[in-house]
Amino acid sequence: MRRRKKKNKIVIIVLLLLVAIAGFHYGYNKLSSSNNKIEVKEEEKPKEYSASLVMVGDLLVHDRLYNAMKTSNGYDFKPALTYIKDIVKEYDIAYYNQETILGGEEIGLSSYPSFNSPYEVGDAMIDAGFNLVSLATNHTLDRGEKAITNSVNYWNKHPSVLAVGSYLSFEERNKVRIKEVNNITYTMLNYTYGTNGIKVPEGKEYLVNVWPCTGNNLESDTKYQEYKEKVKEDIKRVRDKVDLLIVAMHWGVEYTHIPTNYQLDMASFLEEEGVDIIIGTHPHVVMPVTYINDTLVVYSLGNFLSAQETNIDNNTTVGLMSGITITKKVDKDKTEIGLSNLTNELLYTYSKNNRDYKVIPFSNPDIKEYLEDYERIYNKYAKVITNMNDKVTVNNLG
């Protein structure tokens, strides 16, 4: 009996061991299977990234403006940006148009009609957070090749800034310059409609990117169509190398709020070629904001900071600040770029007796102190911004 009991005990122990081993294998396999499932899910889960872009218009420096910014040690434009700086710092990418060339004080500052501006203009804008700049304007050739050399050398000393549209060689012009923020790569191309009748030196077309338009019939404008093919080549060179492609266009008719046929045609062409965002400058007044399919088009941001006196009902003292969120979604081998959260903010450039220049958002309550008729002015230019797209909105008054 005892032996049997012992044998039975051994059998029970063996059976328990077998059950334990089987349970261990079952649990291990289940855990392993579960881990594998988790890993697969993580691999298959799309990755998303986002970045923000803000855009403002022309920085146009007449002598009235730089004289107001004169100090005992050069020039200081930073006080004019007091109301703007904290807003711009919230964005990853911040664009503006340098309307007047930064040739520096060394070659003599000058005003209309042949502008040359101090380097301190750029210093203030960089300090405020701007890192994307267009240089191709109708004033790029105002002071000749020396001013362009000084300008490009200035911007090349600030590698954090992508400044495009004016170069010192064809090699530099054709180089694909890519920036990256939050795993989103981007670049910008930039063209001007002309150079105020100043001929670009033959063989040095790299000095300023021109996409000429004469104002005549589109179809019969052979030069316009010819340069369209050059722009197409530029786009083809960069389009597949970046997630986001921006084109800054210096175009349109000054002091008008309605896009020309040229602007409409250029915008449609750029959209067809895969451009994501089109930024317009030159008219010195605001124009509508809209979309062509998925392409954002800002026809004119107007002036950002200027002392321009060609002013009817504050048209050249009211500019636009537009913001957009760029999203990148990566799902296996597929990448999608999207634009969302468009915001539009009207800006007012204040001055008194050609002194104390300040750029103030209409949403800031202080606007009441600087612009007496601010409500009517806001309503007037908000209608211009939304004229082509009823889904576009403008930030409310402060």
CSV table of C-alpha atoms in Angstrom, one decimal:
chain,number,residue,atom,x,y,z
A,1,MET,CA,0.0,0.0,0.0
A,2,ARG,CA,2.8,2.4,0.9
A,3,ARG,CA,4.6,1.7,-2.3
A,4,ARG,CA,1.4,2.3,-4.3
A,5,LYS,CA,0.8,5.5,-2.4
A,6,LYS,CA,4.3,6.6,-3.3
A,7,LYS,CA,3.8,5.6,-6.9
A,8,ASN,CA,0.6,7.5,-7.0
A,9,LYS,CA,2.3,10.5,-5.4
A,10,ILE,CA,5.0,10.4,-8.1
A,11,VAL,CA,2.4,10.2,-10.8
A,12,ILE,CA,0.5,13.2,-9.4
A,13,ILE,CA,3.7,15.2,-9.2
A,14,VAL,CA,4.7,14.3,-12.8
A,15,LEU,CA,1.2,15.2,-13.9
A,16,LEU,CA,1.4,18.6,-12.1
A,17,LEU,CA,4.8,19.2,-13.6
A,18,LEU,CA,3.4,18.5,-17.1
A,19,VAL,CA,0.4,20.8,-16.5
A,20,ALA,CA,2.8,23.5,-15.3
A,21,ILE,CA,5.0,23.1,-18.3
A,22,ALA,CA,2.1,23.1,-20.7
A,23,GLY,CA,0.7,26.2,-18.9
A,24,PHE,CA,4.0,28.0,-19.2
A,25,HIS,CA,4.3,27.3,-22.9
A,26,TYR,CA,0.7,28.4,-23.4
A,27,GLY,CA,1.3,31.6,-21.5
A,28,TYR,CA,4.6,32.3,-23.2
A,29,ASN,CA,3.2,31.7,-26.6
A,30,LYS,CA,0.3,33.9,-25.9
A,31,LEU,CA,2.5,36.7,-24.5
A,32,SER,CA,4.8,36.4,-27.4
A,33,SER,CA,1.9,36.5,-29.8
A,34,SER,CA,0.5,39.5,-28.0
A,35,ASN,CA,3.9,41.3,-28.2
A,36,ASN,CA,4.1,40.5,-31.9
A,37,LYS,CA,0.7,42.0,-32.4
A,38,ILE,CA,1.7,45.1,-30.5
A,39,GLU,CA,4.8,45.5,-32.6
A,40,VAL,CA,2.9,45.1,-35.8
A,41,LYS,CA,0.3,47.6,-34.7
A,42,GLU,CA,3.1,50.1,-33.9
A,43,GLU,CA,4.7,49.6,-37.3
A,44,GLU,CA,1.4,50.0,-39.1
A,45,LYS,CA,0.3,53.1,-37.2
A,46,PRO,CA,0.7,56.3,-39.4
A,47,LYS,CA,3.1,58.9,-38.2
A,48,GLU,CA,2.0,62.5,-38.1
A,49,TYR,CA,4.1,65.7,-37.9
A,50,SER,CA,3.1,69.4,-38.0
A,51,ALA,CA,4.7,72.8,-38.4
A,52,SER,CA,3.3,76.3,-38.5
A,53,LEU,CA,3.9,79.1,-41.0
A,54,VAL,CA,3.2,82.8,-40.7
A,55,MET,CA,3.4,85.3,-43.6
A,56,VAL,CA,3.5,89.1,-43.7
A,57,GLY,CA,4.1,91.5,-46.6
A,58,ASP,CA,6.5,94.2,-47.8
A,59,LEU,CA,9.1,95.8,-45.7
A,60,LEU,CA,9.5,99.0,-47.6
A,61,VAL,CA,12.1,101.4,-46.3
A,62,HIS,CA,11.8,105.0,-47.4
A,63,ASP,CA,14.1,107.6,-45.9
A,64,ARG,CA,11.3,108.7,-43.6
A,65,LEU,CA,11.4,105.2,-42.0
A,66,TYR,CA,15.1,104.8,-41.6
A,67,ASN,CA,15.6,108.3,-40.4
A,68,ALA,CA,13.0,107.6,-37.7
A,69,MET,CA,15.0,104.5,-36.7
A,70,LYS,CA,18.3,106.4,-36.5
A,71,THR,CA,20.3,106.0,-33.3
A,72,SER,CA,23.7,107.2,-32.0
A,73,ASN,CA,25.0,103.8,-33.1
A,74,GLY,CA,23.4,103.0,-36.4
A,75,TYR,CA,19.7,102.1,-36.8
A,76,ASP,CA,17.3,100.2,-34.7
A,77,PHE,CA,14.0,98.9,-36.2
A,78,LYS,CA,13.1,96.6,-33.3
A,79,PRO,CA,10.8,99.0,-31.5
A,80,ALA,CA,8.5,99.0,-34.6
A,81,LEU,CA,8.0,95.2,-34.1
A,82,THR,CA,7.1,95.3,-30.4
A,83,TYR,CA,3.5,94.1,-31.0
A,84,ILE,CA,4.5,91.5,-33.5
A,85,LYS,CA,7.5,89.7,-32.0
A,86,ASP,CA,5.7,87.5,-29.5
A,87,ILE,CA,3.2,86.4,-32.2
A,88,VAL,CA,5.9,85.5,-34.8
A,89,LYS,CA,7.9,83.6,-32.2
A,90,GLU,CA,5.0,81.1,-31.9
A,91,TYR,CA,5.5,79.9,-35.5
A,92,ASP,CA,8.1,77.5,-36.8
A,93,ILE,CA,8.4,79.3,-40.2
A,94,ALA,CA,8.0,83.1,-40.6
A,95,TYR,CA,8.0,84.8,-44.0
A,96,TYR,CA,8.3,88.4,-45.1
A,97,ASN,CA,9.2,90.2,-48.3
A,98,GLN,CA,12.3,92.4,-48.3
A,99,GLU,CA,11.0,95.0,-50.8
A,100,THR,CA,14.0,97.3,-50.6
A,101,ILE,CA,17.5,95.8,-50.9
A,102,LEU,CA,19.8,95.6,-47.9
A,103,GLY,CA,22.9,97.0,-49.5
A,104,GLY,CA,24.1,98.6,-46.3
A,105,GLU,CA,25.1,102.1,-45.2
A,106,GLU,CA,28.5,101.6,-46.7
A,107,ILE,CA,27.3,102.3,-50.3
A,108,GLY,CA,24.9,105.1,-49.1
A,109,LEU,CA,21.3,104.7,-48.0
A,110,SER,CA,18.7,105.9,-50.5
A,111,SER,CA,14.9,106.2,-50.9
A,112,TYR,CA,12.4,106.4,-53.7
A,113,PRO,CA,12.9,105.7,-56.6
A,114,SER,CA,16.2,103.8,-56.1
A,115,PHE,CA,16.2,102.3,-52.7
A,116,ASN,CA,19.0,101.0,-50.5
A,117,SER,CA,18.4,100.0,-46.9
A,118,PRO,CA,20.5,99.4,-43.8
A,119,TYR,CA,21.4,95.9,-42.6
A,120,GLU,CA,19.7,96.7,-39.3
A,121,VAL,CA,16.4,96.1,-41.1
A,122,GLY,CA,17.3,92.4,-41.4
A,123,ASP,CA,18.7,92.3,-37.9
A,124,ALA,CA,15.4,93.4,-36.5
A,125,MET,CA,13.4,90.9,-38.5
A,126,ILE,CA,15.6,88.0,-37.6
A,127,ASP,CA,15.4,89.1,-33.9
A,128,ALA,CA,11.6,89.0,-34.3
A,129,GLY,CA,11.7,85.4,-35.5
A,130,PHE,CA,11.5,85.7,-39.3
A,131,ASN,CA,13.4,83.0,-41.1
A,132,LEU,CA,12.0,83.0,-44.7
A,133,VAL,CA,12.6,85.9,-47.0
A,134,SER,CA,11.9,86.8,-50.6
A,135,LEU,CA,14.5,89.1,-52.3
A,136,ALA,CA,13.2,89.2,-55.9
A,137,THR,CA,11.3,92.5,-56.2
A,138,ASN,CA,11.0,95.3,-58.7
A,139,HIS,CA,13.6,97.2,-56.6
A,140,THR,CA,16.3,94.5,-56.5
A,141,LEU,CA,18.4,96.2,-59.2
A,142,ASP,CA,17.9,99.7,-57.9
A,143,ARG,CA,21.5,100.2,-56.8
A,144,GLY,CA,23.2,97.8,-59.1
A,145,GLU,CA,25.3,94.7,-58.6
A,146,LYS,CA,27.2,96.0,-55.6
A,147,ALA,CA,24.0,96.3,-53.5
A,148,ILE,CA,23.0,92.8,-54.5
A,149,THR,CA,26.4,91.4,-53.5
A,150,ASN,CA,26.1,93.1,-50.2
A,151,SER,CA,22.5,91.9,-49.7
A,152,VAL,CA,23.3,88.2,-50.6
A,153,ASN,CA,26.4,88.2,-48.4
A,154,TYR,CA,24.4,89.6,-45.5
A,155,TRP,CA,21.8,86.8,-45.7
A,156,ASN,CA,24.4,84.2,-46.3
A,157,LYS,CA,25.8,85.1,-42.8
A,158,HIS,CA,22.5,84.0,-41.3
A,159,PRO,CA,22.2,80.3,-42.3
A,160,SER,CA,19.1,79.9,-40.1
A,161,VAL,CA,17.3,82.1,-42.7
A,162,LEU,CA,16.2,80.9,-46.1
A,163,ALA,CA,16.5,84.0,-48.3
A,164,VAL,CA,15.8,83.4,-52.0
A,165,GLY,CA,15.2,85.2,-55.4
A,166,SER,CA,18.6,87.0,-55.7
A,167,TYR,CA,22.0,85.3,-56.1
A,168,LEU,CA,25.6,85.7,-56.9
A,169,SER,CA,26.0,82.9,-59.5
A,170,PHE,CA,24.0,80.4,-61.5
A,171,GLU,CA,25.3,77.6,-59.3
A,172,GLU,CA,23.9,79.4,-56.2
A,173,ARG,CA,20.6,80.1,-58.0
A,174,ASN,CA,20.1,76.5,-59.1
A,175,LYS,CA,21.1,74.9,-55.8
A,176,VAL,CA,18.2,73.2,-54.0
A,177,ARG,CA,18.2,74.8,-50.6
A,178,ILE,CA,16.2,72.6,-48.2
A,179,LYS,CA,15.1,73.5,-44.7
A,180,GLU,CA,13.5,71.2,-42.2
A,181,VAL,CA,11.3,71.7,-39.1
A,182,ASN,CA,9.5,68.9,-37.1
A,183,ASN,CA,10.5,66.3,-39.8
A,184,ILE,CA,8.9,68.5,-42.5
A,185,THR,CA,11.2,69.6,-45.3
A,186,TYR,CA,10.5,72.8,-47.3
A,187,THR,CA,11.9,75.3,-49.7
A,188,MET,CA,10.8,78.4,-51.5
A,189,LEU,CA,11.1,79.8,-55.0
A,190,ASN,CA,10.7,83.5,-55.7
A,191,TYR,CA,10.1,85.6,-58.9
A,192,THR,CA,9.3,89.3,-59.7
A,193,TYR,CA,7.3,90.5,-62.6
A,194,GLY,CA,10.1,93.0,-63.5
A,195,THR,CA,12.7,95.4,-62.3
A,196,ASN,CA,11.3,98.9,-63.0
A,197,GLY,CA,12.8,99.0,-66.5
A,198,ILE,CA,16.4,98.3,-65.3
A,199,LYS,CA,17.8,95.6,-67.6
A,200,VAL,CA,19.2,92.6,-65.9
A,201,PRO,CA,22.9,92.3,-67.0
A,202,GLU,CA,23.2,89.7,-69.8
A,203,GLY,CA,24.8,86.6,-68.5
A,204,LYS,CA,24.0,87.5,-64.9
A,205,GLU,CA,20.3,86.6,-64.8
A,206,TYR,CA,21.0,85.0,-61.5
A,207,LEU,CA,21.1,88.4,-59.9
A,208,VAL,CA,17.3,88.4,-59.7
A,209,ASN,CA,14.6,85.9,-60.7
A,210,VAL,CA,12.3,87.5,-63.2
A,211,TRP,CA,9.0,86.1,-64.6
A,212,PRO,CA,8.0,89.0,-66.9
A,213,CYS,CA,4.5,90.0,-67.8
A,214,THR,CA,3.7,93.1,-69.9
A,215,GLY,CA,0.1,93.6,-69.0
A,216,ASN,CA,-1.0,92.7,-72.6
A,217,ASN,CA,-2.9,89.6,-73.8
A,218,LEU,CA,-1.7,86.5,-72.0
A,219,GLU,CA,-1.7,84.3,-75.1
A,220,SER,CA,0.3,86.7,-77.2
A,221,ASP,CA,2.8,87.5,-74.5
A,222,THR,CA,5.6,85.2,-75.8
A,223,LYS,CA,8.1,86.2,-73.2
A,224,TYR,CA,5.7,85.4,-70.4
A,225,GLN,CA,5.0,82.0,-71.9
A,226,GLU,CA,8.7,81.4,-72.4
A,227,TYR,CA,9.6,82.2,-68.8
A,228,LYS,CA,6.7,80.0,-67.7
A,229,GLU,CA,8.7,77.0,-69.0
A,230,LYS,CA,11.7,78.2,-67.0
A,231,VAL,CA,9.6,78.3,-63.8
A,232,LYS,CA,8.4,74.9,-64.6
A,233,GLU,CA,12.0,73.6,-64.8
A,234,ASP,CA,12.7,75.2,-61.4
A,235,ILE,CA,9.7,73.5,-59.8
A,236,LYS,CA,10.7,70.2,-61.3
A,237,ARG,CA,14.2,70.5,-59.9
A,238,VAL,CA,12.9,70.8,-56.3
A,239,ARG,CA,9.3,69.4,-56.1
A,240,ASP,CA,10.2,65.8,-55.3
A,241,LYS,CA,12.9,66.8,-52.8
A,242,VAL,CA,10.7,68.5,-50.3
A,243,ASP,CA,7.5,68.0,-48.5
A,244,LEU,CA,6.3,71.6,-48.8
A,245,LEU,CA,7.0,73.9,-51.8
A,246,ILE,CA,6.3,77.6,-51.4
A,247,VAL,CA,6.5,80.1,-54.3
A,248,ALA,CA,6.7,83.8,-53.5
A,249,MET,CA,5.4,86.0,-56.4
A,250,HIS,CA,6.1,89.7,-56.7
A,251,TRP,CA,3.2,90.5,-59.0
A,252,GLY,CA,0.0,92.5,-59.7
A,253,VAL,CA,-0.9,96.2,-60.0
A,254,GLU,CA,0.0,98.6,-57.2
A,255,TYR,CA,-2.8,99.9,-55.0
A,256,THR,CA,-5.5,97.6,-56.5
A,257,HIS,CA,-7.4,95.0,-54.5
A,258,ILE,CA,-8.4,92.7,-57.4
A,259,PRO,CA,-6.0,90.1,-58.9
A,260,THR,CA,-5.1,90.7,-62.5
A,261,ASN,CA,-5.5,88.1,-65.3
A,262,TYR,CA,-1.7,87.5,-65.0
A,263,GLN,CA,-2.0,86.7,-61.3
A,264,LEU,CA,-4.9,84.4,-61.8
A,265,ASP,CA,-3.1,82.6,-64.7
A,266,MET,CA,0.2,82.3,-62.7
A,267,ALA,CA,-1.6,81.0,-59.7
A,268,SER,CA,-3.4,78.3,-61.7
A,269,PHE,CA,-0.2,77.3,-63.4
A,270,LEU,CA,1.7,77.0,-60.1
A,271,GLU,CA,-1.1,74.9,-58.6
A,272,GLU,CA,-1.0,72.6,-61.6
A,273,GLU,CA,2.8,72.2,-61.1
A,274,GLY,CA,2.3,71.0,-57.5
A,275,VAL,CA,3.1,74.2,-55.5
A,276,ASP,CA,1.5,74.0,-52.0
A,277,ILE,CA,1.5,77.7,-51.0
A,278,ILE,CA,1.6,80.9,-53.2
A,279,ILE,CA,2.5,84.1,-51.4
A,280,GLY,CA,1.9,87.4,-53.3
A,281,THR,CA,3.5,90.8,-52.7
A,282,HIS,CA,4.0,94.1,-54.6
A,283,PRO,CA,0.6,95.9,-54.7
A,284,HIS,CA,1.3,97.4,-51.3
A,285,VAL,CA,-2.4,96.8,-50.4
A,286,VAL,CA,-4.2,93.6,-49.4
A,287,MET,CA,-5.9,91.3,-51.9
A,288,PRO,CA,-8.0,88.2,-51.4
A,289,VAL,CA,-7.0,84.9,-49.8
A,290,THR,CA,-8.3,81.7,-51.3
A,291,TYR,CA,-7.6,78.1,-52.4
A,292,ILE,CA,-7.1,76.6,-55.8
A,293,ASN,CA,-7.9,73.0,-55.0
A,294,ASP,CA,-5.5,72.2,-52.2
A,295,THR,CA,-3.1,75.1,-52.9
A,296,LEU,CA,-3.3,78.2,-50.6
A,297,VAL,CA,-3.1,81.4,-52.6
A,298,VAL,CA,-2.5,84.8,-50.8
A,299,TYR,CA,-2.7,87.3,-53.7
A,300,SER,CA,-1.2,90.2,-51.8
A,301,LEU,CA,-0.2,90.6,-48.1
A,302,GLY,CA,0.1,94.4,-48.6
A,303,ASN,CA,2.7,96.4,-46.6
A,304,PHE,CA,4.1,95.0,-43.4
A,305,LEU,CA,6.2,98.0,-42.3
A,306,SER,CA,6.6,101.1,-44.4
A,307,ALA,CA,6.4,104.9,-44.5
A,308,GLN,CA,4.6,104.9,-47.8
A,309,GLU,CA,2.6,108.1,-48.4
A,310,THR,CA,0.7,106.8,-51.4
A,311,ASN,CA,-2.2,106.2,-49.1
A,312,ILE,CA,-5.9,106.4,-49.7
A,313,ASP,CA,-8.1,105.5,-46.7
A,314,ASN,CA,-5.3,103.6,-45.0
A,315,ASN,CA,-4.8,101.2,-47.9
A,316,THR,CA,-1.0,101.2,-47.6
A,317,THR,CA,-0.9,101.2,-43.8
A,318,VAL,CA,-3.2,98.1,-43.5
A,319,GLY,CA,-1.5,94.8,-44.2
A,320,LEU,CA,-2.2,91.2,-43.7
A,321,MET,CA,-0.7,88.5,-41.5
A,322,SER,CA,-1.7,85.0,-42.5
A,323,GLY,CA,-1.0,81.8,-40.6
A,324,ILE,CA,-1.4,78.1,-41.6
A,325,THR,CA,-0.6,74.7,-40.1
A,326,ILE,CA,1.2,72.2,-42.3
A,327,THR,CA,0.7,68.5,-41.5
A,328,LYS,CA,2.6,65.6,-42.8
A,329,LYS,CA,1.2,62.1,-42.5
A,330,VAL,CA,3.4,59.1,-43.3
A,331,ASP,CA,1.6,55.8,-43.7
A,332,LYS,CA,3.9,53.0,-44.9
A,333,ASP,CA,5.4,54.3,-48.2
A,334,LYS,CA,2.8,57.0,-48.6
A,335,THR,CA,3.3,60.6,-47.5
A,336,GLU,CA,0.5,63.2,-47.5
A,337,ILE,CA,0.9,66.9,-46.9
A,338,GLY,CA,-2.1,69.0,-45.7
A,339,LEU,CA,-2.9,72.6,-44.9
A,340,SER,CA,-5.3,73.5,-42.1
A,341,ASN,CA,-6.2,76.1,-39.5
A,342,LEU,CA,-5.8,79.1,-41.8
A,343,THR,CA,-5.9,82.4,-39.9
A,344,ASN,CA,-5.8,86.0,-41.2
A,345,GLU,CA,-5.0,89.0,-39.1
A,346,LEU,CA,-5.2,92.6,-40.3
A,347,LEU,CA,-2.2,94.8,-39.3
A,348,TYR,CA,-1.9,98.5,-39.0
A,349,THR,CA,1.3,100.5,-39.3
A,350,TYR,CA,1.1,103.5,-37.0
A,351,SER,CA,3.3,106.6,-37.1
A,352,LYS,CA,3.1,110.2,-35.8
A,353,ASN,CA,4.9,113.0,-37.6
A,354,ASN,CA,7.1,110.3,-39.3
A,355,ARG,CA,8.2,109.0,-35.9
A,356,ASP,CA,7.3,106.2,-33.5
A,357,TYR,CA,6.5,103.6,-36.1
A,358,LYS,CA,4.6,100.5,-34.8
A,359,VAL,CA,2.9,97.5,-36.5
A,360,ILE,CA,-0.2,96.6,-34.5
A,361,PRO,CA,-2.6,93.7,-35.0
A,362,PHE,CA,-6.3,94.7,-35.2
A,363,SER,CA,-7.1,92.0,-32.7
A,364,ASN,CA,-5.0,93.8,-30.1
A,365,PRO,CA,-7.1,96.0,-27.9
A,366,ASP,CA,-4.5,98.7,-28.2
A,367,ILE,CA,-5.5,99.3,-31.8
A,368,LYS,CA,-8.1,101.7,-30.4
A,369,GLU,CA,-5.4,104.0,-29.2
A,370,TYR,CA,-3.6,104.1,-32.6
A,371,LEU,CA,-6.4,104.2,-35.2
A,372,GLU,CA,-9.5,106.2,-34.4
A,373,ASP,CA,-11.6,104.7,-37.2
A,374,TYR,CA,-10.4,101.2,-36.6
A,375,GLU,CA,-13.8,99.4,-36.9
A,376,ARG,CA,-14.7,100.8,-40.3
A,377,ILE,CA,-11.2,100.2,-41.6
A,378,TYR,CA,-11.3,96.6,-40.3
A,379,ASN,CA,-14.6,95.9,-42.0
A,380,LYS,CA,-13.5,97.4,-45.3
A,381,TYR,CA,-10.3,95.4,-45.6
A,382,ALA,CA,-11.7,92.2,-44.1
A,383,LYS,CA,-14.2,92.2,-47.0
A,384,VAL,CA,-11.3,92.4,-49.4
A,385,ILE,CA,-9.6,89.4,-47.9
A,386,THR,CA,-12.7,87.2,-48.0
A,387,ASN,CA,-13.9,88.4,-51.4
A,388,MET,CA,-12.9,85.3,-53.4
A,389,ASN,CA,-13.7,82.6,-50.8
A,390,ASP,CA,-16.6,82.8,-48.2
A,391,LYS,CA,-14.9,80.2,-46.1
A,392,VAL,CA,-11.9,82.4,-45.4
A,393,THR,CA,-12.2,84.4,-42.2
A,394,VAL,CA,-10.4,87.4,-40.6
A,395,ASN,CA,-9.6,87.5,-36.9
A,396,ASN,CA,-12.0,89.6,-34.8
A,397,LEU,CA,-11.2,93.1,-33.5
A,398,GLY,CA,-9.6,93.4,-30.1
